[in-house]
């Protein structure tokens, strides 16, 4: 059979290097007749080679160096020699320089016109380098994101902002707020693009530190001279509608920002510290896609138990866990599951984090005397079928919620406890009589969020079972040999070198069975309640976390960080 390989082509080089065979190339060529995709992409999709294999062969063919952007990173000062538009249009990005030579990652390193334009524009000698398409695309995307501008703050409230800016200038004429405006815009833009939930801007003794909470963990992204701090905080107060002259007491504010046709609500908290005022900004996307219970990664048994509980005609279902464990998201998903045109659903929230159509959502206002307890009394006179109480903070709210469930309502709420069995003891401590708890409580869902290993860079490793048992003594040994294959984080440009991308829930659902009711009536200890729940089939948070480690979803370090 005649050879189908064009001498000197990338395919020929892949065969010469022993990466693919002629038979594999023939298969890819047959597929190419149908979908017209580049042959390299088809070979990658079939699993016959990797992006790095193709990039290395391209480098060998063109005589240029192959680089891993993940490993060497991007010097943003060097990258800024070109505009974001030019980077996107030509699929190029300057990475670093050595003397008068500029090393530029290019999808097409033989593009002489672009190389000449770069030389004329920058004055540097241009040396193309080859990287994988994914790494280059991600690096260009990050570069563009860092240079995007926010469209608008405080939509529909421009007059108040202009007045506040004038007041800021009058209060401290020495503040040059143009750099501050640019810095605040850049930080918020970066936070939105990286999916951060919170922005921390805090003064240290000699610098101002900026950190982003991404997937529940704080990451430092920059430090600036402390002299910028006053102007930055003033700018944040302006956009939040706060008093810029007041520096001695905490302040709260709100703002709205648009970016790429997406609207975000920002909750701002200012707190005086020994070195100056600290700002924390929480980002909430308005109109973001609602999470459904199908999107939440319940195990099959946990899902069946939870679905049965929330579809009861009346009762009390609690969701427990620490701050930031995803309780509100689970409750919103639950409401979207049970709400329909035949049911009147009312929520009491502080604050309302996500607006849902077809549901009556009520914002608490403690300054005006509208607390969870007082609002709940009023809600019960409004003929509800389902009531969601954002958080049970005191005994009065707990008693009214329990009594609401007893009078034929379905009540959902959250409580801060470490696990599901602890929630029952907490209700008793709050003054709820055990006989009321047994009559109303249907089930308790405890949850945590663990970071998911980045699928692009996570790496497998083998660990001896004896070493693993020293770290996790209760790791199940059934079906395992002397060594176990697990996964750990590595870090790449796609996950900002954290090794993790996104989070998943870890759950335990405690059913209130007849046996459980007997224990509650006896005011049994948390340990006894937990022991009975496990004997009745409850999978604990730790058990489910270990399953995620075994399946390569998360790492041992992440499990131990989140679950004791």
Coordinates of C-alpha atoms in Angstrom, one line a residue:
X1 CA 0.0 0.0 0.0
X2 CA 1.4 3.4 -1.0
X3 CA 2.4 5.7 1.9
X4 CA -0.1 8.5 2.6
X5 CA 2.4 10.6 4.5
X6 CA 3.7 13.8 2.9
X7 CA 7.5 14.0 3.6
X8 CA 8.4 16.8 6.0
X9 CA 4.8 17.3 7.2
X10 CA 3.8 17.3 10.9
X11 CA 2.2 13.9 10.4
X12 CA 5.4 12.6 8.9
X13 CA 7.3 14.0 11.9
X14 CA 4.8 12.4 14.3
X15 CA 5.4 9.0 12.7
X16 CA 9.2 9.5 12.6
X17 CA 9.1 10.3 16.4
X18 CA 7.1 7.1 17.0
X19 CA 4.1 9.1 18.4
X20 CA 1.5 7.7 15.9
X21 CA 1.4 4.9 13.3
X22 CA 0.4 5.1 9.6
X23 CA -2.8 3.1 10.5
X24 CA -3.8 5.7 13.0
X25 CA -3.2 8.4 10.5
X26 CA -5.3 6.7 7.9
X27 CA -8.2 6.4 10.5
X28 CA -7.8 10.2 11.2
X29 CA -7.8 11.1 7.5
X30 CA -11.1 9.1 7.0
X31 CA -12.7 11.1 9.8
X32 CA -11.4 14.3 8.4
X33 CA -13.3 13.7 5.2
X34 CA -16.5 14.1 7.2
X35 CA -15.9 16.9 9.7
X36 CA -13.1 18.9 8.0
X37 CA -11.2 19.4 11.3
X38 CA -7.5 19.8 11.3
X39 CA -5.7 16.5 11.3
X40 CA -3.8 17.2 14.4
X41 CA -7.0 17.9 16.4
X42 CA -8.5 14.7 15.2
X43 CA -5.5 12.7 16.3
X44 CA -5.7 14.4 19.7
X45 CA -9.4 13.7 20.0
X46 CA -8.8 10.0 19.2
X47 CA -6.2 9.8 21.9
X48 CA -3.3 8.9 19.6
X49 CA -1.3 11.9 20.6
X50 CA -1.4 14.9 22.9
X51 CA -1.4 18.6 22.3
X52 CA 2.1 18.7 23.6
X53 CA 3.2 16.0 21.1
X54 CA 1.8 18.1 18.2
X55 CA 3.4 21.3 19.5
X56 CA 6.8 19.7 20.0
X57 CA 6.7 18.3 16.5
X58 CA 5.7 21.7 15.1
X59 CA 8.7 23.2 16.9
X60 CA 11.0 20.6 15.5
X61 CA 9.6 21.2 12.0
X62 CA 9.9 25.0 12.1
X63 CA 13.2 25.1 14.0
X64 CA 11.8 27.1 16.9
X65 CA 11.8 26.3 20.6
X66 CA 8.9 24.6 22.4
X67 CA 7.9 26.2 25.7
X68 CA 5.4 25.3 28.4
X69 CA 3.6 28.5 29.4
X70 CA 2.4 26.6 32.5
X71 CA 6.0 26.3 33.7
X72 CA 7.5 29.6 32.6
X73 CA 4.5 31.8 33.1
X74 CA 3.8 35.2 31.4
X75 CA 5.5 38.4 32.2
X76 CA 2.6 40.8 32.1
X77 CA 4.9 43.8 31.6
X78 CA 6.3 42.2 28.5
X79 CA 2.9 41.0 27.3
X80 CA 1.6 44.6 27.5
X81 CA 3.9 45.6 24.7
X82 CA 1.0 44.6 22.4
X83 CA -2.7 45.4 22.7
X84 CA -5.2 42.7 23.7
X85 CA -6.9 43.1 20.3
X86 CA -3.6 42.3 18.5
X87 CA -3.1 39.3 20.7
X88 CA -6.5 37.9 19.9
X89 CA -6.5 38.7 16.2
X90 CA -3.1 37.1 15.6
X91 CA -3.1 34.4 18.3
X92 CA 0.2 35.6 19.7
X93 CA 1.5 36.7 23.2
X94 CA 4.9 38.0 24.2
X95 CA 6.1 35.9 27.1
X96 CA 9.5 37.2 28.2
X97 CA 12.6 39.0 26.9
X98 CA 16.3 38.5 27.0
X99 CA 18.3 41.6 26.2
X100 CA 16.8 43.0 23.0
X101 CA 15.1 39.8 22.0
X102 CA 11.4 39.3 22.6
X103 CA 10.2 35.7 22.8
X104 CA 6.6 35.5 21.5
X105 CA 4.3 32.4 21.6
X106 CA 2.6 32.1 18.2
X107 CA 0.1 29.7 16.9
X108 CA 1.7 30.1 13.5
X109 CA 5.5 30.8 14.1
X110 CA 6.0 31.2 10.3
X111 CA 3.8 34.3 10.1
X112 CA 6.4 36.7 8.7
X113 CA 4.1 39.6 8.4
X114 CA 3.1 39.5 12.1
X115 CA 6.8 39.1 13.1
X116 CA 7.8 42.2 11.1
X117 CA 4.9 44.2 12.5
X118 CA 5.9 43.2 16.1
X119 CA 9.5 44.2 15.3
X120 CA 8.4 47.6 14.0
X121 CA 6.0 48.2 16.9
X122 CA 8.3 47.2 19.8
X123 CA 11.8 47.7 18.4
X124 CA 12.9 44.3 19.7
X125 CA 14.2 41.3 17.7
X126 CA 11.3 38.8 17.6
X127 CA 11.9 35.2 18.4
X128 CA 8.8 33.0 17.9
X129 CA 8.3 30.1 20.3
X130 CA 5.8 27.2 20.1
X131 CA 3.3 26.3 22.9
X132 CA 0.2 24.1 22.9
X133 CA -3.0 25.7 21.6
X134 CA -4.8 25.4 24.9
X135 CA -2.0 27.0 26.9
X136 CA -1.7 29.9 24.4
X137 CA -5.5 30.4 24.3
X138 CA -5.8 30.5 28.1
X139 CA -2.8 32.9 28.4
X140 CA -4.3 35.2 25.8
X141 CA -7.7 35.1 27.6
X142 CA -6.1 35.9 30.9
X143 CA -4.2 38.8 29.3
X144 CA -7.3 40.2 27.8
X145 CA -9.3 39.8 31.0
X146 CA -6.6 41.8 32.9
X147 CA -7.0 44.7 30.5
X148 CA -10.8 44.8 30.2
X149 CA -12.7 47.8 31.6
X150 CA -15.8 47.6 33.7
X151 CA -18.7 49.2 31.9
X152 CA -20.6 50.9 34.8
X153 CA -20.9 51.2 38.5
X154 CA -24.2 51.8 40.3
X155 CA -26.4 51.5 37.3
X156 CA -29.1 54.2 37.3
X157 CA -27.5 56.0 40.2
X158 CA -24.9 58.1 38.4
X159 CA -25.9 61.4 40.1
X160 CA -25.3 60.0 43.6
X161 CA -21.9 58.7 42.5
X162 CA -20.9 62.0 41.0
X163 CA -21.9 63.8 44.2
X164 CA -19.9 61.3 46.2
X165 CA -16.9 61.8 44.0
X166 CA -17.1 65.5 44.5
X167 CA -17.4 65.0 48.2
X168 CA -14.4 62.7 48.2
X169 CA -12.3 65.3 46.4
X170 CA -13.4 68.0 48.8
X171 CA -12.6 65.8 51.8
X172 CA -9.1 65.0 50.7
X173 CA -7.8 67.0 47.8
X174 CA -4.4 65.3 48.0
X175 CA -5.9 62.0 46.8
X176 CA -5.1 61.3 43.2
X177 CA -7.9 58.8 42.6
X178 CA -7.2 58.0 38.9
X179 CA -4.7 55.3 39.7
X180 CA -7.1 54.1 42.5
X181 CA -10.0 54.0 40.1
X182 CA -7.9 51.9 37.6
X183 CA -6.7 49.6 40.4
X184 CA -10.2 49.0 41.8
X185 CA -11.6 48.3 38.3
X186 CA -8.8 45.9 37.5
X187 CA -9.2 44.0 40.8
X188 CA -13.0 43.7 40.4
X189 CA -12.5 42.7 36.7
X190 CA -10.0 40.1 37.7
X191 CA -12.2 38.7 40.4
X192 CA -15.2 38.3 38.1
X193 CA -13.1 36.6 35.4
X194 CA -11.5 34.1 37.8
X195 CA -14.8 33.3 39.5
X196 CA -13.9 34.7 42.9
X197 CA -16.6 35.1 45.5
X198 CA -14.9 37.7 47.7
X199 CA -12.2 40.4 47.3
X200 CA -10.1 41.4 50.3
X201 CA -8.2 44.7 50.2
X202 CA -6.3 45.1 53.5
X203 CA -3.6 47.4 54.8
X204 CA -0.4 45.9 56.2
X205 CA 2.4 47.8 57.9
X206 CA 4.2 48.8 54.7
X207 CA 2.0 47.6 51.9
X208 CA -1.6 47.1 50.7
X209 CA -2.5 43.5 50.0
X210 CA -5.2 42.3 47.6
X211 CA -6.5 38.7 47.9
X212 CA -9.3 36.9 46.1
X213 CA -11.3 34.0 47.5
X214 CA -11.4 31.4 44.7
X215 CA -13.1 28.1 45.4
X216 CA -13.2 28.9 49.1
X217 CA -9.5 29.6 49.5
X218 CA -7.8 33.0 49.6
X219 CA -5.1 33.7 47.1
X220 CA -2.9 36.8 47.1
X221 CA -2.9 38.4 43.7
X222 CA -0.9 41.6 44.3
X223 CA 0.7 44.0 46.8
X224 CA 0.8 47.7 46.3
X225 CA 2.5 50.6 48.1
X226 CA 0.7 51.5 51.3
X227 CA 0.4 55.1 50.0
X228 CA -2.3 53.9 47.6
X229 CA -4.5 52.5 50.3
X230 CA -6.4 55.7 51.3
X231 CA -7.3 56.5 47.7
X232 CA -8.4 52.9 47.0
X233 CA -10.6 52.8 50.1
X234 CA -12.1 56.2 49.2
X235 CA -12.9 54.9 45.8
X236 CA -14.6 51.8 47.2
X237 CA -16.6 53.9 49.6
X238 CA -17.7 56.1 46.7
X239 CA -19.0 53.2 44.6
X240 CA -20.7 51.7 47.7
X241 CA -22.4 55.0 48.7
X242 CA -20.7 55.2 52.0
X243 CA -19.3 58.2 54.1
X244 CA -15.8 58.7 52.9
X245 CA -15.0 61.1 55.8
X246 CA -15.8 58.4 58.4
X247 CA -12.8 56.2 59.2
X248 CA -13.5 55.1 62.8
X249 CA -16.5 52.8 62.5
X250 CA -17.4 49.9 60.3
X251 CA -19.6 50.7 57.2
X252 CA -21.6 48.6 54.8
X253 CA -22.5 49.5 51.2
X254 CA -23.7 48.1 47.9
X255 CA -22.8 48.6 44.3
X256 CA -23.8 47.2 40.9
X257 CA -21.3 46.6 38.1
X258 CA -21.6 45.5 34.5
X259 CA -19.0 43.5 32.6
X260 CA -19.5 41.8 29.2
X261 CA -23.3 42.2 29.5
X262 CA -23.3 40.5 32.9
X263 CA -24.5 42.4 36.0
X264 CA -23.1 41.8 39.4
X265 CA -24.3 43.0 42.8
X266 CA -21.4 43.8 45.2
X267 CA -21.8 43.8 48.9
X268 CA -19.1 45.9 50.5
X269 CA -17.9 45.9 54.2
X270 CA -15.4 48.4 55.5
X271 CA -13.7 47.5 58.8
X272 CA -11.2 49.8 60.7
X273 CA -7.9 48.0 61.6
X274 CA -4.7 49.1 63.3
X275 CA -3.1 49.9 59.9
X276 CA -6.2 51.4 58.3
X277 CA -9.5 50.4 56.9
X278 CA -9.9 46.9 55.4
X279 CA -12.5 46.3 52.6
X280 CA -14.2 43.0 51.8
X281 CA -16.4 42.9 48.6
X282 CA -18.7 40.0 47.9
X283 CA -19.6 39.4 44.3
X284 CA -23.1 38.0 43.4
X285 CA -24.1 37.6 39.7
X286 CA -27.6 38.9 39.0
X287 CA -29.7 36.6 36.8
X288 CA -27.1 33.8 36.9
X289 CA -28.2 30.3 36.0
X290 CA -30.1 28.7 38.9
X291 CA -28.6 25.5 40.3
X292 CA -30.9 22.6 40.3
X293 CA -30.8 19.5 42.5
X294 CA -29.7 17.6 39.4
X295 CA -26.6 19.8 39.3
X296 CA -25.7 19.0 42.9
X297 CA -23.5 15.9 43.1
X298 CA -25.5 13.8 45.6
X299 CA -24.6 10.1 45.9
X300 CA -27.6 8.0 44.7
X301 CA -28.7 7.0 48.2
X302 CA -28.3 10.5 49.6
X303 CA -30.3 11.9 46.7
X304 CA -33.2 9.4 47.2
X305 CA -33.4 10.2 51.0
X306 CA -33.3 14.0 50.4
X307 CA -35.9 13.9 47.6
X308 CA -38.3 11.9 49.7
X309 CA -37.9 14.4 52.7
X310 CA -38.4 17.6 50.7
X311 CA -41.6 16.2 49.0
X312 CA -43.3 15.5 52.3
X313 CA -46.6 17.5 52.6
X314 CA -45.3 19.2 55.8
X315 CA -42.3 19.0 58.1
X316 CA -39.0 20.6 58.9
X317 CA -35.8 20.1 56.9
X318 CA -32.5 21.6 58.0
X319 CA -29.4 22.2 56.1
X320 CA -26.3 22.6 58.2
X321 CA -22.6 23.5 57.8
X322 CA -20.2 26.4 58.3
X323 CA -20.3 29.7 56.4
X324 CA -19.4 29.2 52.8
X325 CA -20.4 25.6 52.6
X326 CA -23.1 26.1 50.0
X327 CA -26.2 25.8 52.2
X328 CA -28.0 28.7 50.5
X329 CA -27.3 27.2 47.0
X330 CA -28.8 23.9 48.2
X331 CA -31.9 25.6 49.5
X332 CA -32.4 27.6 46.3
X333 CA -32.1 24.3 44.3
X334 CA -34.5 22.7 46.7
X335 CA -37.1 25.5 46.2
X336 CA -36.8 25.3 42.4
X337 CA -37.5 21.6 42.8
X338 CA -40.6 21.8 45.0
X339 CA -42.2 25.2 43.9
X340 CA -45.0 25.1 41.4
X341 CA -48.0 27.2 40.5
X342 CA -50.2 25.4 43.0
X343 CA -48.0 26.3 46.0
X344 CA -47.4 29.6 47.8
X345 CA -43.7 29.8 48.6
X346 CA -42.2 32.5 50.8
X347 CA -38.6 33.0 51.7
X348 CA -37.1 35.1 54.6
X349 CA -33.5 36.0 53.7
X350 CA -30.7 38.2 55.0
X351 CA -29.7 39.2 52.4
X352 CA -31.6 38.0 49.3
X353 CA -28.7 36.4 47.4
X354 CA -30.5 35.2 44.3
X355 CA -33.8 36.4 42.9
X356 CA -36.2 33.6 41.9
X357 CA -39.3 34.1 39.7
X358 CA -42.6 32.9 41.1
X359 CA -41.4 33.0 44.7
X360 CA -42.1 35.7 47.3
X361 CA -38.8 36.7 48.7
X362 CA -38.6 38.9 51.8
X363 CA -35.5 40.9 52.9
X364 CA -34.8 41.1 56.6
X365 CA -34.1 44.5 58.2
X366 CA -33.0 44.2 61.8
X367 CA -32.7 48.0 62.2
X368 CA -36.4 48.4 61.4
X369 CA -37.2 45.5 63.8
X370 CA -37.9 43.0 61.0
X371 CA -36.0 39.9 62.3
X372 CA -36.5 36.3 61.2
X373 CA -38.7 35.6 64.3
X374 CA -41.0 38.7 63.7
X375 CA -41.2 38.2 60.0
X376 CA -42.0 34.5 60.4
X377 CA -45.0 35.3 62.5
X378 CA -46.3 37.6 59.8
X379 CA -45.6 35.1 57.0
X380 CA -47.7 32.4 58.7
X381 CA -50.7 34.7 58.4
X382 CA -50.1 35.0 54.6
X383 CA -51.3 31.5 53.8
X384 CA -47.9 29.9 52.7
X385 CA -47.5 26.3 51.7
X386 CA -43.6 26.3 51.9
X387 CA -41.5 28.7 54.0
X388 CA -37.7 29.0 53.7
X389 CA -36.0 30.7 56.7
X390 CA -32.5 31.9 55.7
X391 CA -31.0 31.0 59.0
X392 CA -32.0 30.0 62.5
X393 CA -30.1 32.3 64.8
X394 CA -31.9 32.1 68.1
X395 CA -34.4 30.0 70.1
X396 CA -37.4 32.1 69.2
X397 CA -36.9 31.6 65.5
X398 CA -36.3 27.9 66.1
X399 CA -39.5 27.5 68.1
X400 CA -41.6 29.3 65.5
X401 CA -40.1 27.3 62.6
X402 CA -40.9 24.0 64.4
X403 CA -44.4 25.1 65.3
X404 CA -44.9 26.2 61.6
X405 CA -44.0 22.7 60.5
X406 CA -46.4 21.2 63.0
X407 CA -49.3 23.3 61.7
X408 CA -49.1 21.9 58.2
X409 CA -46.3 23.9 56.5
X410 CA -43.1 22.7 54.8
X411 CA -40.2 24.6 56.4
X412 CA -36.7 24.7 55.1
X413 CA -33.9 26.4 57.0
X414 CA -30.1 26.4 57.8
X415 CA -28.3 26.0 61.1
X416 CA -24.6 26.3 61.9
X417 CA -23.4 22.9 63.2
X418 CA -20.5 20.7 62.3
X419 CA -22.6 17.7 61.2
X420 CA -26.2 16.5 60.9
X421 CA -26.5 14.8 64.3
X422 CA -25.2 18.0 66.0
X423 CA -28.2 19.9 64.7
X424 CA -30.7 17.9 66.8
X425 CA -28.7 18.7 70.0
X426 CA -28.5 22.3 68.9
X427 CA -32.3 22.6 68.6
X428 CA -32.6 21.3 72.2
X429 CA -30.0 23.8 73.4
X430 CA -32.0 26.6 71.8
X431 CA -35.0 25.6 73.9
X432 CA -37.0 23.5 71.4
X433 CA -38.7 20.7 73.4
X434 CA -37.6 17.2 72.1
X435 CA -41.2 16.1 71.6
X436 CA -41.7 19.1 69.2
X437 CA -38.5 18.1 67.3
X438 CA -39.6 14.5 66.9
X439 CA -43.0 15.6 65.6
X440 CA -41.7 18.1 63.1
X441 CA -38.2 17.3 61.9
X442 CA -38.0 15.2 58.8
X443 CA -34.3 15.2 58.1
X444 CA -31.0 17.1 58.4
X445 CA -28.6 17.6 55.5
X446 CA -25.0 18.4 56.5
X447 CA -22.6 19.6 53.7
X448 CA -19.2 20.9 52.9
X449 CA -17.5 22.0 49.6
X450 CA -14.3 20.5 48.5
X451 CA -12.2 21.8 45.6
X452 CA -12.1 19.6 42.5
X453 CA -8.7 18.7 41.0
X454 CA -8.0 20.5 37.7
X455 CA -8.7 17.9 35.0
X456 CA -6.0 19.4 32.8
X457 CA -3.1 19.0 35.2
X458 CA -3.9 16.6 38.0
X459 CA -1.4 13.8 38.2
X460 CA -1.7 10.2 39.5
X461 CA 0.6 8.8 42.0
X462 CA 0.9 5.6 44.0
X463 CA 1.0 5.5 47.8
X464 CA 1.5 2.5 50.0
X465 CA -1.5 1.4 52.0
X466 CA 0.3 1.5 55.3
X467 CA 1.4 5.1 54.6
X468 CA -2.2 6.1 53.6
X469 CA -3.6 4.6 56.8
X470 CA -1.3 6.8 58.8
X471 CA -2.9 9.8 57.1
X472 CA -6.5 8.5 56.9
X473 CA -6.9 5.7 59.4
X474 CA -10.5 4.9 58.3
X475 CA -9.6 4.6 54.6
X476 CA -11.5 1.5 53.3
X477 CA -9.0 -1.4 52.4
X478 CA -11.5 -3.6 50.6
X479 CA -10.4 -4.3 47.0
X480 CA -7.1 -2.4 47.5
X481 CA -3.7 -4.0 47.3
X482 CA -0.5 -2.9 49.0
X483 CA -0.5 0.3 46.9
X484 CA -3.3 2.7 46.0
X485 CA -3.4 5.0 43.0
X486 CA -4.7 8.5 43.9
X487 CA -4.5 11.9 42.3
X488 CA -2.9 15.2 43.5
X489 CA -2.8 18.8 42.3
X490 CA 0.0 20.0 40.1
X491 CA -1.0 23.5 38.8
X492 CA -1.3 24.9 35.3
X493 CA -2.3 28.2 33.6
X494 CA -5.9 26.9 33.3
X495 CA -6.3 26.7 37.1
X496 CA -4.1 29.7 38.0
X497 CA -1.5 27.2 39.2
X498 CA -3.6 26.1 42.1
X499 CA -4.2 22.6 40.9
X500 CA -7.9 22.9 41.5
X501 CA -10.8 24.1 39.4
X502 CA -14.3 24.4 40.8
X503 CA -15.9 22.8 43.9
X504 CA -18.2 19.9 44.6
X505 CA -20.5 19.2 47.6
X506 CA -19.9 16.5 50.1
X507 CA -23.1 15.5 52.0
X508 CA -24.6 13.5 54.8
X509 CA -28.3 13.1 55.2
X510 CA -29.7 12.1 58.6
X511 CA -33.3 10.6 58.4
X512 CA -35.5 11.0 61.4
X513 CA -36.9 7.4 61.6
X514 CA -39.0 6.0 64.5
X515 CA -35.8 4.7 66.2
X516 CA -34.3 8.2 65.9
X517 CA -37.4 9.8 67.4
X518 CA -37.0 7.5 70.4
X519 CA -33.4 8.6 70.9
X520 CA -34.4 12.3 70.5
X521 CA -37.1 12.0 73.1
X522 CA -34.5 10.5 75.5
X523 CA -32.3 13.6 74.8
X524 CA -29.5 11.2 73.7
X525 CA -26.0 12.5 73.0
X526 CA -24.8 13.6 69.6
X527 CA -22.5 10.6 69.4
X528 CA -25.4 8.2 70.1
X529 CA -27.6 9.9 67.4
X530 CA -24.8 9.7 64.9
X531 CA -24.1 6.0 65.7
X532 CA -27.8 5.1 65.1
X533 CA -27.9 7.1 61.9
X534 CA -24.8 5.3 60.5
X535 CA -26.4 1.9 61.4
X536 CA -29.5 2.9 59.5
X537 CA -27.4 3.6 56.3
X538 CA -26.2 7.2 56.6
X539 CA -23.0 7.9 54.8
X540 CA -21.0 10.5 56.8
X541 CA -19.3 13.5 55.4
X542 CA -15.9 11.8 55.9
X543 CA -17.1 8.6 54.1
X544 CA -18.3 10.5 51.1
X545 CA -15.1 12.7 51.1
X546 CA -13.0 9.5 51.1
X547 CA -15.0 8.2 48.1
X548 CA -14.1 11.4 46.2
X549 CA -10.4 10.9 47.0
X550 CA -10.6 7.3 45.8
X551 CA -12.3 8.4 42.5
X552 CA -9.6 11.1 41.8
X553 CA -12.1 14.0 42.2
X554 CA -10.2 15.7 45.0
X555 CA -7.0 15.2 47.0
X556 CA -6.1 13.9 50.4
X557 CA -4.9 17.4 51.4
X558 CA -8.2 19.0 50.4
X559 CA -10.2 16.3 52.3
X560 CA -8.2 16.9 55.5
X561 CA -8.5 20.7 55.0
X562 CA -12.3 20.7 54.8
X563 CA -13.4 17.7 56.8
X564 CA -11.9 16.8 60.2

